[in-house]
Short mmCIF file of C-alpha atoms in Angstrom, two decimals:
data_model
loop_
_atom_site.label_atom_id
_atom_site.label_comp_id
_atom_site.label_asym_id
_atom_site.label_seq_id
_atom_site.Cartn_x
_atom_site.Cartn_y
_atom_site.Cartn_z
CA ALA A 1 101.54 102.83 79.49
CA GLU A 2 101.55 106.62 79.75
CA VAL A 3 97.97 106.66 81.07
CA LEU A 4 98.46 104.02 83.78
CA ASP A 5 100.09 105.95 86.64
CA HIS A 6 96.82 106.38 88.53
CA VAL A 7 95.90 102.72 87.94
CA LEU A 8 99.19 101.49 89.42
CA TYR A 9 98.79 103.82 92.39
CA ARG A 10 95.37 102.35 93.07
CA MET A 11 96.61 98.79 92.61
CA GLY A 12 99.27 99.56 95.20
CA ILE A 13 96.48 100.40 97.63
CA LEU A 14 94.55 97.29 96.61
CA THR A 15 97.49 94.97 97.27
CA VAL A 16 97.75 96.40 100.78
CA LEU A 17 94.08 95.61 101.39
CA ARG A 18 94.54 92.13 99.94
CA SER A 19 97.56 91.56 102.17
CA LYS A 20 95.52 92.54 105.23
CA VAL A 21 92.70 90.18 104.22
CA LYS A 22 95.02 87.21 103.67
CA ASN A 23 97.50 88.09 106.41
CA ALA A 24 100.21 87.34 103.89
CA VAL A 25 102.66 88.84 101.41
CA ILE A 26 101.05 89.85 98.09
CA GLY A 27 102.92 90.55 94.84
CA MET A 28 102.65 93.07 92.02
CA MET A 29 104.34 92.40 88.68
CA ILE A 30 104.44 95.36 86.31
CA THR A 31 104.45 93.85 82.84
CA ALA A 32 102.44 93.50 79.68
CA SER A 33 103.92 90.05 78.96
CA HIS A 34 104.02 89.45 75.21
CA ASN A 35 102.65 92.85 74.20
CA GLU A 36 104.93 95.30 72.45
CA GLU A 37 107.10 97.91 74.18
CA PRO A 38 104.57 100.80 74.42
CA ASP A 39 102.10 98.70 76.44
CA ASN A 40 102.24 97.93 80.12
CA GLY A 41 100.04 96.58 82.90
CA VAL A 42 100.06 94.89 86.29
CA LYS A 43 99.49 91.37 87.62
CA ILE A 44 98.63 90.82 91.27
CA VAL A 45 99.92 87.61 92.84
CA ASP A 46 98.23 85.87 95.78
CA PRO A 47 100.02 84.22 98.75
CA ALA A 48 100.82 80.80 97.25
CA GLY A 49 102.29 82.39 94.13
CA GLU A 50 99.03 82.02 92.21
CA MET A 51 97.17 84.74 90.32
CA LEU A 52 94.76 87.01 92.17
CA GLU A 53 91.50 85.35 93.24
CA SER A 54 88.88 85.93 90.54
CA SER A 55 86.41 87.67 92.86
CA TRP A 56 89.06 90.29 93.58
CA GLU A 57 89.67 90.86 89.88
CA ALA A 58 86.26 92.54 89.76
CA ILE A 59 87.24 94.68 92.74
CA ALA A 60 90.48 95.66 91.00
CA THR A 61 88.58 96.61 87.84
CA GLU A 62 86.15 98.76 89.80
CA LEU A 63 88.95 100.48 91.70
CA ALA A 64 90.94 101.15 88.53
CA ASN A 65 88.00 102.82 86.79
CA VAL A 66 86.21 104.75 89.55
CA PRO A 67 86.38 108.58 89.25
CA ASP A 68 88.81 110.32 91.60
CA ALA A 69 85.91 111.91 93.48
CA GLU A 70 84.59 108.44 94.35
CA LEU A 71 87.89 106.77 95.23
CA THR A 72 87.71 107.24 99.00
CA ALA A 73 84.11 106.03 99.16
CA THR A 74 84.97 102.99 97.04
CA LEU A 75 87.88 102.07 99.30
CA LYS A 76 85.68 102.40 102.37
CA LYS A 77 83.13 100.11 100.73
CA ILE A 78 85.78 97.47 100.02
CA ILE A 79 87.08 97.68 103.59
CA ASN A 80 83.58 97.36 105.07
CA GLU A 81 82.40 94.55 102.77
CA HIS A 82 85.48 92.44 103.49
CA LYS A 83 85.73 93.42 107.16
CA ILE A 84 89.33 94.51 106.72
CA ASN A 85 91.22 95.43 109.86
CA ALA A 86 92.84 98.75 109.02
CA ASP A 87 95.45 98.20 111.75
CA ALA A 88 96.57 94.82 110.39
CA PRO A 89 100.08 94.69 108.86
CA ALA A 90 100.48 94.52 105.09
CA ASN A 91 103.48 93.38 103.05
CA VAL A 92 103.87 93.75 99.30
CA ILE A 93 106.54 92.65 96.81
CA VAL A 94 106.91 94.49 93.50
CA GLY A 95 108.85 93.68 90.35
CA ARG A 96 108.90 94.91 86.77
CA ASP A 97 110.08 93.88 83.32
CA THR A 98 112.45 95.83 81.08
CA ARG A 99 109.91 98.20 79.53
CA GLU A 100 110.97 101.85 79.70
CA SER A 101 107.70 102.73 81.45
CA GLY A 102 108.27 100.13 84.17
CA PHE A 103 110.28 102.32 86.52
CA SER A 104 107.78 105.19 86.69
CA LEU A 105 104.85 102.78 87.01
CA SER A 106 106.59 100.92 89.81
CA ARG A 107 107.07 104.26 91.59
CA ALA A 108 103.33 104.90 91.28
CA ALA A 109 102.54 101.44 92.67
CA ILE A 110 104.96 101.93 95.56
CA ASP A 111 103.42 105.32 96.31
CA GLY A 112 100.04 103.58 96.57
CA VAL A 113 101.42 100.97 98.97
CA ASN A 114 103.00 103.68 101.11
CA ALA A 115 99.82 105.77 101.09
CA ALA A 116 97.96 102.77 102.51
CA ASN A 117 100.66 102.24 105.16
CA GLY A 118 101.92 98.98 103.69
CA SER A 119 105.49 97.68 103.73
CA ILE A 120 107.10 97.29 100.32
CA LYS A 121 110.04 95.27 98.99
CA ASP A 122 111.09 96.32 95.49
CA PHE A 123 113.00 93.65 93.53
CA GLY A 124 113.45 95.86 90.46
CA VAL A 125 113.77 94.12 87.09
CA ILE A 126 112.85 90.43 87.39
CA THR A 127 110.86 87.85 85.44
CA THR A 128 107.22 87.14 86.19
CA PRO A 129 107.96 83.57 87.39
CA GLN A 130 110.56 85.00 89.76
CA LEU A 131 107.93 87.31 91.27
CA HIS A 132 105.56 84.35 91.75
CA TYR A 133 108.36 82.38 93.41
CA LEU A 134 109.32 85.26 95.70
CA VAL A 135 105.74 85.66 96.93
CA ALA A 136 105.33 81.92 97.53
CA CYS A 137 108.60 81.65 99.46
CA SER A 138 107.90 84.78 101.50
CA ASN A 139 104.74 83.11 102.76
CA ASP A 140 106.12 79.57 102.99
CA PRO A 141 109.88 79.51 103.67
CA SER A 142 109.92 75.72 103.30
CA TYR A 143 109.44 76.21 99.55
CA GLY A 144 112.73 78.03 99.13
CA GLU A 145 114.82 81.09 99.84
CA PRO A 146 112.84 84.26 98.96
CA THR A 147 115.55 85.80 96.80
CA VAL A 148 116.32 85.87 93.08
CA GLU A 149 119.42 83.81 93.86
CA GLY A 150 117.21 81.29 95.65
CA TYR A 151 115.02 81.02 92.55
CA PHE A 152 117.96 80.20 90.28
CA SER A 153 119.44 77.79 92.81
CA LYS A 154 116.18 75.85 93.19
CA LEU A 155 115.78 75.46 89.43
CA ALA A 156 119.43 74.58 88.87
CA ASP A 157 119.40 71.93 91.60
CA ALA A 158 116.25 70.37 90.12
CA PHE A 159 117.73 70.39 86.60
CA LEU A 160 120.97 68.75 87.70
CA LYS A 161 119.06 66.01 89.54
CA VAL A 162 116.99 65.29 86.43
CA LYS A 163 120.18 65.29 84.38
CA GLU A 164 121.56 62.48 86.56
CA ALA A 165 118.47 60.33 86.03
CA LYS A 166 118.51 57.14 83.97
CA ASN A 167 117.65 56.83 80.28
CA ARG A 168 119.36 60.04 79.26
CA ASP A 169 121.31 58.70 76.30
CA ALA A 170 119.38 60.85 73.82
CA TYR A 171 119.99 64.04 75.83
CA VAL A 172 121.61 66.93 73.95
CA GLY A 173 122.76 69.68 76.30
CA GLU A 174 121.95 72.62 74.09
CA ILE A 175 118.85 74.74 73.59
CA TYR A 176 118.06 77.80 71.50
CA LEU A 177 116.11 80.53 73.28
CA ASP A 178 114.32 83.43 71.60
CA ALA A 179 114.16 85.93 74.48
CA ALA A 180 112.23 88.55 72.44
CA ASN A 181 114.64 91.21 73.76
CA GLY A 182 113.04 90.93 77.18
CA VAL A 183 114.00 90.25 80.79
CA GLY A 184 114.32 86.52 80.09
CA ALA A 185 117.62 87.06 78.25
CA PRO A 186 119.80 88.03 81.23
CA ALA A 187 117.88 85.59 83.43
CA ALA A 188 118.70 82.68 81.10
CA LYS A 189 122.37 83.61 81.08
CA GLU A 190 122.49 83.78 84.88
CA PHE A 191 120.70 80.44 85.13
CA GLN A 192 123.20 78.80 82.78
CA ASN A 193 126.07 79.81 85.06
CA LEU A 194 124.72 77.42 87.72
CA LEU A 195 124.40 74.38 85.48
CA GLU A 196 127.98 73.14 85.71
CA GLY A 197 128.37 73.08 81.95
CA LYS A 198 125.55 70.54 81.57
CA LEU A 199 123.44 72.84 79.38
CA CYS A 200 124.32 75.47 76.80
CA ILE A 201 121.61 78.11 76.32
CA ARG A 202 122.06 80.02 73.07
CA VAL A 203 120.05 83.23 73.44
CA PHE A 204 118.69 85.10 70.43
CA ASN A 205 117.05 88.54 70.57
CA ASP A 206 118.98 89.04 73.76
CA GLY A 207 118.05 92.64 74.56
CA ASN A 208 119.70 94.60 71.76
CA GLY A 209 116.45 95.25 69.89
CA ALA A 210 112.84 96.29 70.45
CA LEU A 211 110.89 94.25 72.99
CA ASN A 212 108.60 91.59 71.50
CA ASN A 213 109.21 93.01 68.04
CA LYS A 214 110.26 89.67 66.57
#
């Protein structure tokens, strides 16, 4: 993680270019998923809440690895090849997991967005699915409210409707969740508060130990 500041800065610029190409909100999630605490990385999320288009993964790789002296020329090449309108608006959402390196890396990503004259909305510590949801709703309000509260509400409403369905005699309203000391622990607890007592989520490895260590 300690060697990724320049990569996140460049990915901030890339998300601005992607937003201009798609005329839509693009997301950046700073996380290394199931890797251990010292690692970190970034996932770029396209307008419908899906992962970045594969052809742009190659562009991201090139931009991340190009020498500093070639950065400007590489950006100009991307802009020219994709006929990007430099004056078009760009909107980016960023989130991060609970890794200690996440805050500084998010600052680097935000600096990149600002350097490319994009607009940024920082949601702080959230889960990766929440970031996907926020991007999708920002581009299609009919899908839901583009807030963390909207995410929990949509899931809770769906769960409660399923709970009222027929053939539920075998249902046991209790699950055991290993949260690996990650961001999912507080998210699960917040989710449970909306379930009207219909589900008990017993969280283990709830944030008091090393991330993904067990």
